[in-house]
mmCIF file of C-alpha atoms in Angstrom:
data_model
loop_
_atom_site.group_PDB
_atom_site.id
_atom_site.type_symbol
_atom_site.label_atom_id
_atom_site.label_comp_id
_atom_site.label_asym_id
_atom_site.label_seq_id
_atom_site.Cartn_x
_atom_site.Cartn_y
_atom_site.Cartn_z
ATOM 1 C CA MET A 1 -19.885 -11.109 7.323
ATOM 2 C CA SER A 2 -22.391 -13.547 7.742
ATOM 3 C CA ALA A 3 -21.519 -16.413 9.934
ATOM 4 C CA ALA A 4 -22.839 -18.957 7.102
ATOM 5 C CA VAL A 5 -19.980 -18.077 4.790
ATOM 6 C CA THR A 6 -17.086 -20.477 4.828
ATOM 7 C CA ASP A 7 -13.937 -21.791 3.131
ATOM 8 C CA ALA A 8 -11.174 -24.048 2.688
ATOM 9 C CA VAL A 9 -9.590 -23.319 6.323
ATOM 10 C CA ASP A 10 -12.839 -23.950 7.824
ATOM 11 C CA ALA A 11 -13.172 -27.402 6.318
ATOM 12 C CA ILE A 12 -9.402 -28.136 7.308
ATOM 13 C CA THR A 13 -9.920 -26.759 10.991
ATOM 14 C CA ALA A 14 -13.461 -28.875 11.152
ATOM 15 C CA ALA A 15 -11.409 -31.831 10.299
ATOM 16 C CA TRP A 16 -8.681 -31.761 12.831
ATOM 17 C CA GLY A 17 -11.405 -30.852 15.338
ATOM 18 C CA ARG A 18 -12.791 -34.032 14.451
ATOM 19 C CA GLU A 19 -9.561 -35.945 13.816
ATOM 20 C CA ARG A 20 -8.005 -34.681 16.987
ATOM 21 C CA PRO A 21 -10.552 -32.452 19.221
ATOM 22 C CA GLU A 22 -7.833 -32.169 22.019
ATOM 23 C CA LEU A 23 -5.336 -30.020 19.848
ATOM 24 C CA ASP A 24 -6.075 -26.338 19.278
ATOM 25 C CA ALA A 25 -6.028 -25.679 15.212
ATOM 26 C CA SER A 26 -7.199 -22.164 15.622
ATOM 27 C CA PRO A 27 -3.899 -20.848 14.707
ATOM 28 C CA MET A 28 -4.729 -23.043 11.238
ATOM 29 C CA GLY A 29 -7.533 -20.249 10.910
ATOM 30 C CA VAL A 30 -5.166 -17.908 10.160
ATOM 31 C CA VAL A 31 -1.669 -19.004 9.226
ATOM 32 C CA GLY A 32 -3.474 -20.870 6.637
ATOM 33 C CA ARG A 33 -5.788 -17.964 5.548
ATOM 34 C CA ILE A 34 -2.591 -16.065 5.017
ATOM 35 C CA SER A 35 -0.894 -18.829 3.368
ATOM 36 C CA ARG A 36 -3.947 -19.984 0.792
ATOM 37 C CA LEU A 37 -4.443 -16.224 -0.110
ATOM 38 C CA SER A 38 -1.053 -15.345 -0.721
ATOM 39 C CA ARG A 39 -1.046 -18.255 -3.587
ATOM 40 C CA LEU A 40 -4.487 -16.756 -4.869
ATOM 41 C CA LEU A 41 -3.198 -13.150 -4.993
ATOM 42 C CA ASP A 42 0.452 -14.586 -6.339
ATOM 43 C CA LYS A 43 -2.136 -15.911 -9.144
ATOM 44 C CA GLU A 44 -4.061 -13.115 -9.716
ATOM 45 C CA LEU A 45 -0.793 -10.815 -9.551
ATOM 46 C CA LYS A 46 0.802 -12.994 -12.243
ATOM 47 C CA ASP A 47 -2.145 -13.584 -14.605
ATOM 48 C CA PHE A 48 -2.610 -9.584 -14.548
ATOM 49 C CA PHE A 49 0.987 -8.589 -15.156
ATOM 50 C CA ALA A 50 1.445 -11.522 -18.096
ATOM 51 C CA GLY A 51 -1.340 -9.785 -19.673
ATOM 52 C CA HIS A 52 1.125 -6.474 -19.809
ATOM 53 C CA GLY A 53 3.740 -8.740 -20.985
ATOM 54 C CA LEU A 54 5.852 -8.558 -17.585
ATOM 55 C CA GLU A 55 6.319 -11.103 -14.879
ATOM 56 C CA PHE A 56 5.524 -9.614 -11.241
ATOM 57 C CA TRP A 57 9.115 -9.467 -10.679
ATOM 58 C CA GLU A 58 10.147 -7.313 -13.444
ATOM 59 C CA PHE A 59 7.019 -4.955 -12.355
ATOM 60 C CA ASP A 60 8.739 -5.086 -8.755
ATOM 61 C CA VAL A 61 12.326 -4.268 -9.498
ATOM 62 C CA LEU A 62 10.955 -1.517 -12.067
ATOM 63 C CA ALA A 63 8.712 -0.028 -9.029
ATOM 64 C CA THR A 64 11.554 -0.692 -6.503
ATOM 65 C CA LEU A 65 13.642 2.035 -8.884
ATOM 66 C CA ARG A 66 10.485 4.135 -9.394
ATOM 67 C CA ARG A 67 9.640 4.889 -5.882
ATOM 68 C CA SER A 68 13.767 5.784 -5.130
ATOM 69 C CA GLY A 69 13.019 8.712 -6.268
ATOM 70 C CA ALA A 70 14.879 10.672 -9.523
ATOM 71 C CA PRO A 71 17.277 9.889 -10.873
ATOM 72 C CA TYR A 72 15.447 6.533 -10.614
ATOM 73 C CA GLU A 73 18.547 4.246 -9.441
ATOM 74 C CA LEU A 74 19.939 2.158 -6.853
ATOM 75 C CA SER A 75 23.120 0.539 -6.203
ATOM 76 C CA ALA A 76 23.060 -3.197 -6.867
ATOM 77 C CA GLY A 77 23.518 -3.933 -3.240
ATOM 78 C CA ALA A 78 20.375 -1.735 -2.157
ATOM 79 C CA LEU A 79 18.264 -3.333 -5.122
ATOM 80 C CA LEU A 80 19.139 -6.639 -3.553
ATOM 81 C CA LYS A 81 18.061 -5.539 -0.128
ATOM 82 C CA THR A 82 14.606 -4.911 -1.256
ATOM 83 C CA ALA A 83 14.261 -7.897 -3.548
ATOM 84 C CA MET A 84 14.801 -10.902 -1.016
ATOM 85 C CA VAL A 85 16.819 -12.963 -3.511
ATOM 86 C CA THR A 86 20.125 -13.851 -3.853
ATOM 87 C CA SER A 87 22.767 -11.562 -5.791
ATOM 88 C CA GLY A 88 22.712 -14.091 -8.566
ATOM 89 C CA ALA A 89 19.025 -13.818 -8.998
ATOM 90 C CA ILE A 90 18.972 -10.188 -8.832
ATOM 91 C CA THR A 91 21.963 -10.344 -11.539
ATOM 92 C CA ASN A 92 19.843 -12.370 -13.516
ATOM 93 C CA ARG A 93 16.908 -10.091 -13.429
ATOM 94 C CA VAL A 94 19.071 -6.654 -14.092
ATOM 95 C CA ASP A 95 20.267 -8.666 -16.717
ATOM 96 C CA ARG A 96 16.803 -9.162 -18.290
ATOM 97 C CA LEU A 97 15.183 -5.961 -17.671
ATOM 98 C CA GLU A 98 18.243 -4.432 -19.560
ATOM 99 C CA ALA A 99 18.058 -6.572 -22.542
ATOM 100 C CA LYS A 100 14.287 -5.075 -22.184
ATOM 101 C CA GLY A 101 15.748 -1.796 -22.197
ATOM 102 C CA LEU A 102 13.683 -1.152 -19.342
ATOM 103 C CA LEU A 103 16.771 -0.311 -16.973
ATOM 104 C CA GLU A 104 20.703 0.446 -17.355
ATOM 105 C CA ARG A 105 23.679 -0.332 -15.246
ATOM 106 C CA VAL A 106 25.603 2.646 -14.816
ATOM 107 C CA ARG A 107 28.909 3.752 -12.846
ATOM 108 C CA ASP A 108 28.553 4.776 -9.395
ATOM 109 C CA PRO A 109 30.339 8.614 -9.486
ATOM 110 C CA ALA A 110 31.040 8.109 -5.608
ATOM 111 C CA ASP A 111 32.557 5.094 -6.385
ATOM 112 C CA ARG A 112 34.472 3.958 -9.467
ATOM 113 C CA ARG A 113 34.084 -0.033 -8.725
ATOM 114 C CA GLY A 114 30.212 0.157 -7.841
ATOM 115 C CA VAL A 115 27.813 0.058 -10.265
ATOM 116 C CA ARG A 116 24.022 1.756 -10.156
ATOM 117 C CA ILE A 117 21.014 0.018 -11.706
ATOM 118 C CA ARG A 118 19.038 2.968 -13.653
ATOM 119 C CA LEU A 119 15.500 3.322 -15.019
ATOM 120 C CA THR A 120 15.698 4.335 -18.678
ATOM 121 C CA GLY A 121 12.969 6.365 -20.246
ATOM 122 C CA ALA A 122 11.066 3.416 -21.503
ATOM 123 C CA GLY A 123 10.947 1.689 -18.094
ATOM 124 C CA ILE A 124 9.656 4.731 -16.431
ATOM 125 C CA GLU A 125 7.436 5.443 -18.834
ATOM 126 C CA LEU A 126 6.199 1.335 -18.601
ATOM 127 C CA ILE A 127 6.151 1.615 -14.892
ATOM 128 C CA ASP A 128 4.289 4.988 -14.759
ATOM 129 C CA ARG A 129 1.428 3.824 -17.133
ATOM 130 C CA LEU A 130 0.923 0.447 -15.439
ATOM 131 C CA LEU A 131 1.160 1.536 -11.671
ATOM 132 C CA PRO A 132 -2.377 3.248 -12.110
ATOM 133 C CA LEU A 133 -3.508 -0.266 -13.646
ATOM 134 C CA HIS A 134 -1.686 -2.353 -11.136
ATOM 135 C CA LEU A 135 -3.769 -0.236 -8.023
ATOM 136 C CA ALA A 136 -7.169 -0.831 -9.955
ATOM 137 C CA ASN A 137 -6.607 -4.750 -10.509
ATOM 138 C CA GLU A 138 -5.546 -4.564 -6.633
ATOM 139 C CA GLU A 139 -8.584 -2.490 -5.718
ATOM 140 C CA ARG A 140 -10.678 -5.409 -7.740
ATOM 141 C CA VAL A 141 -9.318 -8.128 -5.889
ATOM 142 C CA LEU A 142 -10.214 -6.098 -2.671
ATOM 143 C CA ALA A 143 -13.743 -5.061 -3.525
ATOM 144 C CA VAL A 144 -15.169 -7.420 -1.061
ATOM 145 C CA LEU A 145 -14.030 -5.612 1.861
ATOM 146 C CA SER A 146 -14.948 -2.278 2.765
ATOM 147 C CA ARG A 147 -12.453 0.606 3.348
ATOM 148 C CA ASP A 148 -13.025 0.198 6.903
ATOM 149 C CA ASP A 149 -12.277 -3.771 6.651
ATOM 150 C CA ARG A 150 -9.201 -3.152 5.029
ATOM 151 C CA GLU A 151 -7.375 -0.741 7.072
ATOM 152 C CA ALA A 152 -8.460 -2.918 9.953
ATOM 153 C CA LEU A 153 -6.809 -6.216 8.448
ATOM 154 C CA ALA A 154 -3.985 -3.665 7.179
ATOM 155 C CA GLY A 155 -3.223 -2.745 10.569
ATOM 156 C CA LEU A 156 -3.828 -6.490 11.982
ATOM 157 C CA LEU A 157 -1.240 -7.646 9.575
ATOM 158 C CA ARG A 158 1.400 -5.119 9.997
ATOM 159 C CA VAL A 159 1.153 -6.388 13.685
ATOM 160 C CA LEU A 160 2.064 -9.924 12.728
ATOM 161 C CA ALA A 161 4.589 -8.911 10.278
ATOM 162 C CA VAL A 162 6.705 -6.542 13.079
ATOM 163 C CA GLY A 163 6.046 -9.481 15.329
ATOM 164 C CA LEU A 164 7.872 -11.238 12.752
ATOM 165 C CA GLY A 165 10.423 -8.910 12.320
ATOM 166 C CA ASP A 166 9.770 -7.399 8.880
ATOM 167 C CA THR A 167 10.162 -3.875 9.885
ATOM 168 C CA THR A 168 12.627 -2.572 7.155
ATOM 169 C CA LEU A 169 13.443 -3.289 3.447
ATOM 170 C CA GLY A 170 16.602 -4.073 4.108
#
């Protein structure tokens, strides 16, 4: 990438360099970009899913169930662990997706008190149709990076994630 390419974080770190030259603002170069990119990517994904009549969180719940393998169901607790939200929020999400006919609550045969959340046929059809489109959208978003750059970036982000304790879904 050309050294002449600059972004908003370059302006921020340059301003701190002028105002507080005794401080090393270089961590902002990484943290600031990750933070800003998170917001930019969230907007891209929100716009994409809105174009398909979904919220990102709806896709996330459906995708989590679909990748769990047949019969495409998880306990409420397992679904909660992957979602990183409160139990009240996951209940609300399940309620809303159930109302749309995309998933259903079924009794857990191993635990009569337990409930499992299962994709319906409509939920499976939707996620199977939308996943390739979602991946193509992510490919579009990342098109500015070569395959080698993407692999290097993914590796560096993995190291940072693991360093911050993000090693499992639960």
